CSV table of C-alpha atoms in Angstrom, one decimal:
chain,number,residue,atom,x,y,z
A,108,MET,CA,-12.3,29.1,-16.0
A,109,GLU,CA,-10.4,30.4,-18.9
A,110,LYS,CA,-11.0,29.0,-22.4
A,111,GLU,CA,-8.7,26.1,-23.1
A,112,VAL,CA,-7.7,25.1,-26.6
A,113,ALA,CA,-5.9,22.0,-28.0
A,114,THR,CA,-6.7,19.8,-25.0
A,115,PHE,CA,-6.7,16.0,-25.6
A,116,THR,CA,-10.4,16.1,-25.1
A,117,VAL,CA,-11.0,18.4,-28.1
A,118,LYS,CA,-8.4,16.6,-30.3
A,119,LYS,CA,-10.0,13.2,-29.6
A,120,GLY,CA,-13.4,14.7,-29.6
A,121,LEU,CA,-13.3,15.7,-33.3
A,122,ALA,CA,-12.6,12.0,-34.2
A,123,GLN,CA,-15.6,11.1,-32.0
A,124,MET,CA,-17.7,13.4,-34.2
A,125,LEU,CA,-16.5,11.5,-37.3
A,126,LYS,CA,-17.7,8.1,-36.0
A,127,GLY,CA,-20.0,6.1,-38.2
A,128,GLY,CA,-18.8,8.1,-41.2
A,129,VAL,CA,-16.6,7.9,-44.2
A,130,ILE,CA,-13.4,9.9,-44.8
A,131,MET,CA,-12.5,10.1,-48.5
A,132,ASP,CA,-9.2,10.8,-50.3
A,133,VAL,CA,-9.5,13.7,-52.8
A,134,VAL,CA,-7.0,15.3,-55.1
A,135,THR,CA,-8.9,18.3,-56.4
A,136,PRO,CA,-11.5,20.8,-55.0
A,137,GLU,CA,-14.0,19.2,-57.4
A,138,HIS,CA,-13.4,15.8,-55.9
A,139,ALA,CA,-13.8,17.3,-52.5
A,140,ARG,CA,-17.2,18.7,-53.4
A,141,ILE,CA,-18.3,15.4,-54.8
A,142,ALA,CA,-17.2,13.7,-51.6
A,143,GLU,CA,-19.1,16.3,-49.4
A,144,ASP,CA,-22.3,16.0,-51.5
A,145,ALA,CA,-22.0,12.2,-51.2
A,146,GLY,CA,-22.1,12.5,-47.4
A,147,ALA,CA,-18.4,12.2,-46.5
A,148,VAL,CA,-17.7,13.3,-42.9
A,149,ALA,CA,-14.2,14.6,-43.9
A,150,VAL,CA,-11.8,14.6,-46.8
A,151,MET,CA,-8.1,13.8,-47.0
A,152,ALA,CA,-6.4,16.3,-49.3
A,153,LEU,CA,-3.7,14.7,-51.4
A,154,GLU,CA,-1.8,15.3,-54.7
A,155,ARG,CA,-2.1,11.6,-55.6
A,156,VAL,CA,-4.3,8.8,-54.2
A,157,PRO,CA,-2.3,5.8,-52.9
A,158,ALA,CA,-2.9,3.7,-56.1
A,159,ASP,CA,-1.1,6.5,-58.1
A,160,ILE,CA,1.6,6.9,-55.5
A,161,ARG,CA,2.3,3.1,-56.0
A,162,ALA,CA,2.3,3.4,-59.8
A,163,HIS,CA,4.3,6.6,-59.8
A,164,GLY,CA,7.1,5.4,-57.5
A,165,GLY,CA,9.8,7.8,-56.2
A,166,VAL,CA,9.6,9.7,-53.0
A,167,ALA,CA,6.1,10.6,-51.8
A,168,ARG,CA,5.9,13.8,-49.8
A,169,MET,CA,3.4,16.1,-48.1
A,170,SER,CA,1.1,17.7,-50.8
A,171,ASP,CA,1.5,21.3,-52.0
A,172,PRO,CA,-0.1,23.6,-49.3
A,173,GLU,CA,-1.8,25.5,-52.2
A,174,LEU,CA,-3.7,22.5,-53.2
A,175,ILE,CA,-4.7,21.7,-49.6
A,176,LEU,CA,-5.9,25.3,-49.1
A,177,LYS,CA,-8.0,25.2,-52.2
A,178,ILE,CA,-9.7,22.0,-51.0
A,179,MET,CA,-10.2,23.6,-47.5
A,180,ASP,CA,-12.0,26.5,-49.3
A,181,ALA,CA,-14.1,24.2,-51.4
A,182,VAL,CA,-15.9,22.3,-48.5
A,183,SER,CA,-17.5,22.9,-45.1
A,184,ILE,CA,-16.5,19.5,-43.6
A,185,PRO,CA,-13.1,18.9,-41.9
A,186,VAL,CA,-10.0,18.6,-44.1
A,187,MET,CA,-7.2,16.2,-43.2
A,188,ALA,CA,-3.7,16.1,-44.9
A,189,LYS,CA,-0.8,13.7,-44.7
A,190,CYS,CA,2.8,14.2,-43.6
A,191,ARG,CA,5.6,11.7,-43.7
A,192,ILE,CA,6.4,9.5,-40.7
A,193,GLY,CA,8.7,11.5,-38.4
A,194,HIS,CA,8.6,14.6,-40.6
A,195,PHE,CA,7.6,17.1,-37.9
A,196,VAL,CA,8.3,20.1,-40.1
A,197,GLU,CA,5.8,19.0,-42.7
A,198,ALA,CA,3.4,18.7,-39.7
A,199,GLN,CA,4.3,22.2,-38.6
A,200,ILE,CA,3.4,23.5,-42.1
A,201,LEU,CA,0.1,21.6,-42.1
A,202,GLU,CA,-0.7,23.0,-38.7
A,203,ALA,CA,0.2,26.5,-39.9
A,204,ILE,CA,-2.2,26.4,-42.9
A,205,GLY,CA,-5.0,25.2,-40.5
A,206,VAL,CA,-5.8,21.6,-41.5
A,207,ASP,CA,-8.2,19.9,-39.1
A,208,TYR,CA,-6.3,16.6,-38.7
A,209,ILE,CA,-2.9,15.4,-39.7
A,210,ASP,CA,-2.4,11.8,-40.9
A,211,GLU,CA,1.2,10.8,-40.1
A,212,SER,CA,1.1,8.3,-42.9
A,213,GLU,CA,3.0,5.2,-44.1
A,214,VAL,CA,1.5,5.9,-47.5
A,215,LEU,CA,4.2,8.6,-47.9
A,216,THR,CA,7.9,7.8,-47.8
A,217,PRO,CA,9.1,7.8,-44.2
A,218,ALA,CA,11.4,10.7,-43.2
A,219,ASP,CA,12.7,8.9,-40.0
A,220,GLU,CA,13.4,5.2,-39.7
A,221,ALA,CA,13.3,5.1,-35.9
A,222,HIS,CA,11.0,7.8,-34.6
A,223,HIS,CA,7.5,9.1,-35.1
A,224,ILE,CA,6.5,12.7,-34.5
A,225,ASN,CA,6.0,13.9,-30.9
A,226,LYS,CA,2.4,14.7,-31.5
A,227,HIS,CA,1.8,16.1,-28.0
A,228,LEU,CA,3.6,19.3,-29.1
A,229,PHE,CA,1.0,20.2,-31.7
A,230,LYS,CA,-2.4,22.0,-31.4
A,231,VAL,CA,-3.8,20.1,-34.4
A,232,PRO,CA,-4.8,16.4,-33.7
A,233,PHE,CA,-3.1,13.4,-35.5
A,234,VAL,CA,-4.3,10.1,-36.8
A,235,CYS,CA,-1.8,7.3,-37.2
A,236,GLY,CA,-1.9,3.8,-38.8
A,237,CYS,CA,-1.4,0.5,-36.9
A,238,ARG,CA,-1.2,-3.2,-37.6
A,239,ASN,CA,-1.7,-4.4,-34.0
A,240,LEU,CA,-2.4,-3.2,-30.5
A,241,GLY,CA,1.2,-2.5,-29.5
A,242,GLU,CA,1.6,-0.2,-32.5
A,243,ALA,CA,-1.7,1.6,-31.8
A,244,LEU,CA,-0.8,2.2,-28.2
A,245,ARG,CA,2.7,3.5,-29.1
A,246,ARG,CA,1.1,6.0,-31.4
A,247,ILE,CA,-1.4,7.1,-28.8
A,248,GLY,CA,1.5,7.3,-26.3
A,249,GLU,CA,3.2,9.8,-28.8
A,250,GLY,CA,-0.1,11.9,-28.8
A,251,ALA,CA,-2.2,10.4,-31.6
A,252,ALA,CA,-5.9,11.3,-31.0
A,253,MET,CA,-7.2,8.8,-33.5
A,254,ILE,CA,-6.1,5.5,-34.9
A,255,ARG,CA,-6.7,3.7,-38.2
A,256,THR,CA,-5.7,0.3,-39.4
A,257,LYS,CA,-3.0,0.5,-42.1
A,258,GLY,CA,-4.4,-2.1,-44.4
A,259,GLU,CA,-2.5,-2.0,-47.7
A,260,ALA,CA,-3.3,1.3,-49.3
A,261,GLY,CA,-3.9,1.7,-53.0
A,262,THR,CA,-4.6,-2.0,-53.6
A,263,GLY,CA,-8.4,-2.3,-53.4
A,264,ASP,CA,-7.7,-5.5,-51.5
A,265,VAL,CA,-9.4,-5.5,-48.1
A,266,VAL,CA,-7.5,-8.4,-46.7
A,267,GLU,CA,-4.8,-6.5,-44.8
A,268,ALA,CA,-7.4,-4.1,-43.2
A,269,VAL,CA,-9.2,-7.1,-42.0
A,270,ARG,CA,-6.0,-8.6,-40.6
A,271,HIS,CA,-5.1,-5.4,-38.8
A,272,ALA,CA,-8.6,-4.8,-37.4
A,273,ARG,CA,-8.8,-8.5,-36.2
A,274,ALA,CA,-5.4,-8.2,-34.6
A,275,VAL,CA,-6.2,-5.0,-32.6
A,276,LEU,CA,-9.7,-6.1,-31.6
A,277,GLY,CA,-8.6,-9.7,-30.9
A,278,GLU,CA,-5.7,-8.5,-28.7
A,279,ILE,CA,-8.1,-6.3,-26.7
A,280,ARG,CA,-10.4,-9.2,-26.1
A,281,ARG,CA,-7.4,-11.3,-24.9
A,282,LEU,CA,-6.2,-8.4,-22.7
A,283,GLN,CA,-9.5,-8.3,-21.0
A,284,THR,CA,-9.4,-12.0,-20.0
A,285,MET,CA,-5.8,-11.8,-18.7
A,286,ALA,CA,-5.1,-11.8,-15.0
A,287,GLU,CA,-4.0,-8.4,-13.8
A,288,GLU,CA,-0.5,-9.5,-12.9
A,289,GLU,CA,0.1,-10.7,-16.5
A,290,VAL,CA,-0.6,-7.2,-17.9
A,291,MET,CA,2.9,-5.8,-17.3
A,292,SER,CA,4.8,-8.5,-19.1
A,293,TYR,CA,2.1,-8.3,-21.9
A,294,ALA,CA,2.8,-4.6,-22.2
A,295,LYS,CA,6.5,-5.4,-22.4
A,296,GLU,CA,5.9,-8.0,-25.0
A,297,ILE,CA,3.8,-5.7,-27.3
A,298,GLY,CA,6.0,-2.7,-26.7
A,299,ALA,CA,3.2,-0.5,-25.4
A,300,PRO,CA,3.0,1.9,-22.4
A,301,TYR,CA,1.6,0.1,-19.4
A,302,GLU,CA,-0.9,2.8,-18.4
A,303,LEU,CA,-2.4,2.8,-21.9
A,304,VAL,CA,-2.6,-1.0,-21.8
A,305,MET,CA,-4.4,-0.9,-18.5
A,306,GLU,CA,-6.8,1.8,-19.8
A,307,THR,CA,-7.6,-0.2,-22.9
A,308,ARG,CA,-8.2,-3.3,-20.7
A,309,GLN,CA,-10.6,-1.3,-18.5
A,310,LEU,CA,-12.4,0.3,-21.5
A,311,GLY,CA,-12.6,-2.8,-23.6
A,312,ARG,CA,-11.6,-0.7,-26.6
A,313,LEU,CA,-8.8,1.7,-27.7
A,314,PRO,CA,-8.8,4.9,-25.7
A,315,VAL,CA,-9.3,6.9,-29.0
A,316,VAL,CA,-11.5,6.4,-32.1
A,317,ASN,CA,-10.4,3.6,-34.4
A,318,PHE,CA,-11.2,3.6,-38.1
A,319,ALA,CA,-10.5,1.1,-40.9
A,320,ALA,CA,-8.3,2.1,-43.8
A,321,GLY,CA,-6.3,0.5,-46.6
A,322,GLY,CA,-8.0,-1.4,-49.4
A,323,ILE,CA,-11.7,-0.6,-48.9
A,324,ALA,CA,-13.3,-0.4,-52.3
A,325,THR,CA,-17.0,-1.4,-52.0
A,326,PRO,CA,-20.0,-0.8,-49.7
A,327,ALA,CA,-19.7,-4.5,-48.6
A,328,ASP,CA,-16.0,-3.9,-47.6
A,329,ALA,CA,-17.1,-0.9,-45.5
A,330,ALA,CA,-19.9,-2.8,-43.8
A,331,LEU,CA,-17.5,-5.8,-43.2
A,332,MET,CA,-15.1,-3.5,-41.3
A,333,MET,CA,-17.9,-1.9,-39.3
A,334,GLN,CA,-19.3,-5.4,-38.4
A,335,LEU,CA,-15.8,-6.4,-37.2
A,336,GLY,CA,-16.0,-3.5,-34.8
A,337,VAL,CA,-14.2,-0.4,-36.1
A,338,ASP,CA,-15.7,3.1,-35.6
A,339,GLY,CA,-15.7,4.4,-39.2
A,340,ILE,CA,-14.1,4.1,-42.6
A,341,PHE,CA,-11.3,5.7,-44.7
A,342,VAL,CA,-11.6,5.2,-48.5
A,343,GLY,CA,-8.5,6.1,-50.5
A,344,SER,CA,-8.2,5.1,-54.1
A,345,GLY,CA,-11.5,3.1,-53.9
A,346,ILE,CA,-13.8,6.0,-54.9
A,347,PHE,CA,-12.0,8.2,-57.4
A,348,LYS,CA,-10.4,5.2,-59.2
A,349,SER,CA,-13.8,3.7,-59.8
A,350,GLY,CA,-16.1,4.1,-62.8
A,351,ASP,CA,-18.8,6.3,-61.1
A,352,PRO,CA,-17.2,8.0,-58.0
A,353,ALA,CA,-20.2,10.1,-56.9
A,354,ARG,CA,-22.5,7.0,-56.9
A,355,ARG,CA,-19.9,4.7,-55.2
A,356,ALA,CA,-19.1,7.4,-52.6
A,357,ALA,CA,-22.8,7.8,-51.6
A,358,ALA,CA,-23.2,4.0,-51.5
A,359,ILE,CA,-20.3,3.5,-49.2
A,360,VAL,CA,-21.6,6.3,-46.9
A,361,LYS,CA,-25.0,4.5,-46.7
A,362,ALA,CA,-23.4,1.1,-46.2
A,363,THR,CA,-21.3,2.5,-43.3
A,364,THR,CA,-24.5,3.7,-41.5
A,365,HIS,CA,-26.6,0.6,-42.2
A,366,TYR,CA,-23.7,-1.8,-41.9
A,367,ASN,CA,-25.9,-4.3,-40.1
A,368,ASP,CA,-28.8,-4.4,-42.5
A,369,PRO,CA,-28.1,-6.8,-45.5
A,370,TYR,CA,-31.3,-5.6,-47.3
A,371,ILE,CA,-30.1,-2.0,-47.4
A,372,LEU,CA,-26.6,-3.2,-48.3
A,373,ALA,CA,-28.0,-5.2,-51.2
A,374,GLU,CA,-29.9,-2.1,-52.4
A,375,VAL,CA,-27.0,0.3,-52.2
A,376,SER,CA,-24.6,-2.2,-53.9
A,377,ARG,CA,-26.6,-2.3,-57.1
A,378,ASN,CA,-25.4,-0.7,-60.3
A,379,LEU,CA,-22.4,1.0,-59.0
A,380,GLY,CA,-20.4,0.6,-62.2
A,381,GLU,CA,-16.8,-0.6,-62.3
A,382,PRO,CA,-14.9,-0.8,-59.0
A,383,MET,CA,-11.2,0.2,-58.9
A,384,VAL,CA,-9.2,-2.5,-60.7
A,385,GLY,CA,-7.2,-3.4,-57.6
A,386,ARG,CA,-4.2,-5.5,-57.0
A,387,GLN,CA,-4.1,-8.6,-55.0
A,388,ILE,CA,-1.7,-8.2,-52.1
A,389,SER,CA,-0.3,-11.7,-52.4
A,390,SER,CA,1.0,-10.7,-55.9
A,391,ILE,CA,2.9,-7.7,-54.6
A,392,PRO,CA,6.6,-8.1,-53.8
A,393,GLU,CA,7.4,-7.6,-50.2
A,394,GLU,CA,9.6,-4.6,-50.7
A,395,GLU,CA,6.7,-2.8,-52.3
A,396,LEU,CA,4.3,-3.2,-49.3
A,397,ILE,CA,3.9,-0.1,-47.3
A,398,ALA,CA,2.1,-1.3,-44.2
A,399,SER,CA,5.4,-2.4,-42.7
A,400,ARG,CA,6.6,1.3,-42.6
A,401,GLY,CA,6.3,2.6,-39.0
A,402,TRP,CA,8.0,1.6,-35.8
B,152,MET,CA,-39.0,5.4,-20.7
B,153,ARG,CA,-37.5,4.8,-24.2
B,154,ILE,CA,-35.2,7.5,-25.7
B,155,GLY,CA,-33.9,7.2,-29.2
B,156,VAL,CA,-30.5,8.5,-30.5
B,157,LEU,CA,-30.3,9.2,-34.2
B,158,ALA,CA,-27.6,6.8,-35.3
B,159,LEU,CA,-27.1,7.9,-38.9
B,160,GLN,CA,-23.6,9.2,-38.1
B,161,GLY,CA,-21.8,10.8,-35.2
B,162,ASP,CA,-21.1,10.2,-31.5
B,163,PHE,CA,-24.4,8.4,-30.8
B,164,HIS,CA,-22.7,5.7,-28.7
B,165,GLU,CA,-21.5,8.4,-26.3
B,166,HIS,CA,-25.1,9.7,-25.8
B,167,ILE,CA,-26.4,6.1,-25.4
B,168,ALA,CA,-23.8,5.4,-22.7
B,169,VAL,CA,-24.9,8.5,-20.6
B,170,LEU,CA,-28.6,7.5,-21.0
B,171,ARG,CA,-27.9,3.9,-19.9
B,172,ARG,CA,-26.0,5.2,-16.9
B,173,LEU,CA,-29.1,7.1,-16.0
B,174,GLY,CA,-31.2,3.9,-16.2
B,175,VAL,CA,-33.0,4.9,-19.3
B,176,GLU,CA,-33.7,2.5,-22.2
B,177,ALA,CA,-31.8,4.0,-25.1
B,178,VAL,CA,-32.1,2.8,-28.7
B,179,GLU,CA,-30.3,3.6,-32.0
B,180,VAL,CA,-32.6,5.1,-34.7
B,181,ARG,CA,-31.7,4.7,-38.4
B,182,LEU,CA,-35.1,4.2,-40.0
B,183,PRO,CA,-38.5,6.0,-39.6
B,184,ASP,CA,-40.4,3.0,-38.0
B,185,GLN,CA,-37.9,3.1,-35.1
B,186,LEU,CA,-39.4,6.4,-34.0
B,187,GLU,CA,-42.5,4.7,-32.7
B,188,THR,CA,-42.8,4.3,-28.9
B,189,LEU,CA,-40.0,6.8,-28.2
B,190,ALA,CA,-40.6,9.5,-25.6
B,191,GLY,CA,-37.8,11.7,-27.1
B,192,ILE,CA,-34.9,11.6,-29.5
B,193,ILE,CA,-31.3,13.0,-29.3
B,194,ILE,CA,-29.6,14.1,-32.5
B,195,PRO,CA,-25.9,13.7,-31.7
B,196,GLY,CA,-22.7,15.5,-32.7
B,197,GLY,CA,-21.3,14.6,-36.1
B,198,GLU,CA,-21.2,16.2,-39.5
B,199,SER,CA,-24.5,18.0,-40.2
B,200,THR,CA,-24.2,17.6,-43.9
B,201,THR,CA,-23.8,13.9,-43.6
B,202,ILE,CA,-26.7,13.5,-41.1
B,203,GLY,CA,-28.9,15.6,-43.3
B,204,LYS,CA,-28.2,13.7,-46.5
B,205,LEU,CA,-28.8,10.3,-44.8
B,206,ALA,CA,-32.0,11.6,-43.2
B,207,VAL,CA,-33.2,12.6,-46.7
B,208,ASP,CA,-32.1,9.3,-48.3
B,209,PHE,CA,-33.8,7.2,-45.7
B,210,GLN,CA,-37.1,9.2,-45.6
B,211,LEU,CA,-36.6,10.5,-42.0
B,212,MET,CA,-37.2,14.2,-42.6
B,213,GLU,CA,-41.0,14.3,-42.4
B,214,PRO,CA,-41.3,11.7,-39.6
B,215,LEU,CA,-38.8,13.6,-37.5
B,216,ARG,CA,-40.7,16.9,-38.1
B,217,GLN,CA,-43.9,15.2,-37.0
B,218,PHE,CA,-42.2,13.7,-34.0
B,219,GLY,CA,-40.8,17.2,-33.0
B,220,LYS,CA,-44.3,18.7,-33.1
B,221,GLN,CA,-45.3,16.6,-30.0
B,222,LYS,CA,-42.2,15.1,-28.4
B,223,ALA,CA,-38.9,16.1,-27.1
B,224,ILE,CA,-35.8,16.5,-29.4
B,225,TRP,CA,-32.3,17.6,-28.3
B,226,GLY,CA,-29.6,18.4,-30.8
B,227,THR,CA,-26.0,18.7,-29.8
B,228,CYS,CA,-23.7,20.6,-32.2
B,229,ALA,CA,-24.5,19.0,-35.6
B,230,GLY,CA,-27.9,18.1,-34.1
B,231,ALA,CA,-28.5,21.8,-33.2
B,232,ILE,CA,-27.7,22.8,-36.8
B,233,PHE,CA,-30.1,20.1,-38.1
B,234,LEU,CA,-32.9,21.4,-35.8
B,235,SER,CA,-32.5,25.0,-37.0
B,236,LYS,CA,-34.4,26.7,-39.7
B,237,ASP,CA,-31.4,28.4,-41.3
B,238,ALA,CA,-27.7,27.5,-41.4
B,239,HIS,CA,-26.7,30.2,-43.9
B,240,ARG,CA,-26.0,27.4,-46.4
B,241,GLN,CA,-27.9,25.0,-48.7
B,242,GLN,CA,-28.3,21.7,-46.7
B,243,PRO,CA,-31.2,19.6,-45.4
B,244,LEU,CA,-32.6,21.0,-42.1
B,245,LEU,CA,-35.6,20.0,-40.0
B,246,GLY,CA,-36.5,23.7,-39.4
B,247,LEU,CA,-38.3,22.7,-36.2
B,248,MET,CA,-36.7,25.5,-34.1
B,249,ASP,CA,-36.9,29.2,-34.7
B,250,ILE,CA,-33.2,29.7,-34.6
B,251,LYS,CA,-30.5,30.6,-37.0
B,252,VAL,CA,-27.0,29.0,-36.7
B,253,GLU,CA,-23.6,29.8,-38.0
B,254,ARG,CA,-21.6,26.7,-38.7
B,255,ASN,CA,-17.9,26.4,-37.7
B,256,ALA,CA,-18.4,29.8,-36.1
B,257,PHE,CA,-15.1,29.7,-34.1
B,258,GLY,CA,-12.9,28.6,-37.1
B,259,ARG,CA,-11.2,25.3,-37.7
B,260,GLN,CA,-10.2,22.5,-35.4
B,261,VAL,CA,-7.2,24.2,-33.8
B,262,GLU,CA,-9.7,26.7,-32.4
B,263,SER,CA,-11.9,24.0,-30.7
B,264,PHE,CA,-12.0,24.6,-26.9
B,265,GLU,CA,-13.3,23.8,-23.5
B,266,VAL,CA,-14.9,26.4,-21.1
B,267,ASP,CA,-17.1,26.6,-18.0
B,268,LEU,CA,-20.6,28.0,-18.7
B,269,ASP,CA,-23.2,29.4,-16.4
B,270,VAL,CA,-26.5,27.6,-17.1
B,271,PRO,CA,-29.1,28.7,-14.6
B,272,ALA,CA,-31.8,26.4,-16.0
B,273,LEU,CA,-29.9,23.3,-14.8
B,274,LYS,CA,-30.9,24.3,-11.2
B,275,THR,CA,-34.2,22.6,-11.9
B,276,VAL,CA,-32.5,19.2,-12.1
B,277,SER,CA,-29.7,19.8,-9.6
B,278,PRO,CA,-29.7,22.3,-6.7
B,279,GLU,CA,-25.9,22.8,-6.9
B,280,ASP,CA,-25.2,25.9,-8.8
B,281,ALA,CA,-21.9,24.6,-10.4
B,282,PRO,CA,-20.8,25.8,-13.8
B,283,PHE,CA,-21.2,23.4,-16.7
B,284,HIS,CA,-17.9,22.3,-18.3
B,285,ALA,CA,-18.6,22.6,-22.0
B,286,VAL,CA,-16.6,21.0,-24.9
B,287,PHE,CA,-16.9,22.9,-28.2
B,288,ILE,CA,-15.6,21.1,-31.4
B,289,ARG,CA,-15.7,23.0,-34.7
B,290,ALA,CA,-18.9,24.3,-33.0
B,291,PRO,CA,-21.8,26.3,-34.4
B,292,LEU,CA,-23.1,29.4,-32.7
B,293,ILE,CA,-26.8,30.3,-32.5
B,294,SER,CA,-26.8,33.6,-34.3
B,295,SER,CA,-30.4,34.6,-33.6
B,296,VAL,CA,-33.5,33.2,-31.9
B,297,GLY,CA,-37.2,33.8,-32.4
B,298,SER,CA,-39.5,35.1,-29.7
B,299,SER,CA,-40.7,31.6,-28.7
B,300,VAL,CA,-37.2,30.5,-27.9
B,301,ASP,CA,-35.5,30.8,-24.5
B,302,VAL,CA,-31.7,31.3,-24.3
B,303,LEU,CA,-30.2,28.9,-21.7
B,304,ALA,CA,-26.5,29.7,-22.0
B,305,LYS,CA,-24.2,32.3,-23.5
B,306,LEU,CA,-20.4,32.7,-23.8
B,307,GLU,CA,-18.7,35.6,-22.0
B,308,ASN,CA,-18.9,37.6,-25.3
B,309,GLY,CA,-22.7,37.2,-25.3
B,310,LYS,CA,-22.9,34.6,-28.1
B,311,ILE,CA,-25.7,32.1,-27.6
B,312,VAL,CA,-24.7,28.4,-27.2
B,313,ALA,CA,-27.8,26.7,-25.7
B,314,ALA,CA,-31.5,27.3,-26.2
B,315,GLN,CA,-34.9,25.8,-25.8
B,316,GLN,CA,-38.3,26.1,-27.5
B,317,GLY,CA,-40.9,24.1,-25.6
B,318,LYS,CA,-39.7,20.4,-25.7
B,319,LEU,CA,-36.9,21.2,-28.2
B,320,LEU,CA,-33.4,21.8,-26.9
B,321,VAL,CA,-30.2,22.7,-28.6
B,322,THR,CA,-26.6,23.0,-27.4
B,323,SER,CA,-23.6,24.0,-29.5
B,324,PHE,CA,-21.4,21.9,-27.3
B,325,HIS,CA,-21.2,18.3,-26.3
B,326,PRO,CA,-22.4,17.3,-22.8
B,327,GLU,CA,-22.0,13.6,-23.9
B,328,LEU,CA,-18.2,14.1,-23.9
B,329,THR,CA,-18.1,14.9,-20.2
B,330,THR,CA,-19.1,13.1,-17.0
B,331,ASP,CA,-21.6,15.8,-16.0
B,332,ASP,CA,-25.1,14.4,-16.9
B,333,ARG,CA,-27.2,17.4,-15.9
B,334,PHE,CA,-28.1,18.3,-19.5
B,335,HIS,CA,-29.2,14.7,-20.1
B,336,ARG,CA,-31.4,14.8,-17.0
B,337,TYR,CA,-32.8,18.1,-18.1
B,338,PHE,CA,-33.7,16.6,-21.5
B,339,LEU,CA,-35.3,13.6,-19.8
B,340,ARG,CA,-37.6,16.0,-18.0
B,341,LEU,CA,-38.6,17.6,-21.2
B,342,ALA,CA,-39.4,14.1,-22.5
B,343,GLY,CA,-41.7,13.5,-19.6
B,344,ALA,CA,-39.5,11.7,-17.0
B,345,LYS,CA,-41.0,12.1,-13.5
B,346,GLU,CA,-37.9,12.9,-11.3
């Protein structure tokens, strides 16, 4: 058999290798090295973390490829980067510079108000955000090889990540108890491809790896999401907007591994310094929320 | 027979699923005392820097080295790096196997691939002489092996991707991502399984 590249098995496979780990947002090569030394399984290379994107306002776009390349040079772990929803040319550019994963992300300003990228056309794998099972399976139908909850990025408030994880995992439990003849109209109701709904029902989980993202700021937040049943953790603003990023990063990594051991969680939560200030989601006007971006 | 899978980070659930299908008691290992009563341990795919750091932080390095002096250990991908004595880079390694590895030897993720490999040693667990379908993800190569190490599989270009030293086994690829369980059965024999 000839060597085959860019199969769905290898795209999904890299996400499987990240399971039980923490992916950290970084804005400089120095941050990237701090993240790697703290035990991150991958970094997300960005010009601004979500908290700063919120504060800055304006149009948020793909980062400068020069910055992403410098971060790729700085670390041996996989490097991810974000493109705007529907902006397939930003994705082509990210593939051309060789990033390991693309996040088609609602954190950036959407480029298309009706369509996401056809991710099957790319050799590089994609991760996409979701708020519920239908959204997750639509993204997988478009070729996403990894899913994450959207949460509400840049807030340090975990409540939306919890809501989205509970929605996805709860809907999967409901799907499994349904009579088979009910599945088609359920697929119609949630707007998801029937075959993927059936596959999810049979597996009892999403067909790809499912991480939590959006508002995770403490080791306890990470362990909460893991106990709810996600496969791993993205931390955006929560690390480099805190008082002692290296220490907090290492603690969140340990908490993600030992998520079921309250004694270790207590130990790693001690003396971490100031967490990111955070912003309660219920105090944010609806038009400023970003999780509703995506279709 | 109880087999452990190091569950610090990586695709340990995938290994556990294969072991359970084979009727083996499989347990997650995160702390040193969980090594007791195991006949062997698998170190899964993942990020070798993360696994190494957590193994140091939770005092697993010395217990794993002692374990590997008597019992079977199999490292897949990151696990293979962790078992090696040299990864051409400063990171925690068990150094149990006399091999040197080159991390990310094929390049970045877009170069990850699948290929069929000829693995003659698998004939001991299964008489069919079918090739083994191997999945390589940001995979390491085994760049050199010591005299006590047997090479089990090579790519067409001669690069080493599977090797064994006594009861220690390494593969650059991920048998846990396929439905072919011959490598798992091969490892169970190293760990002392009867059939």
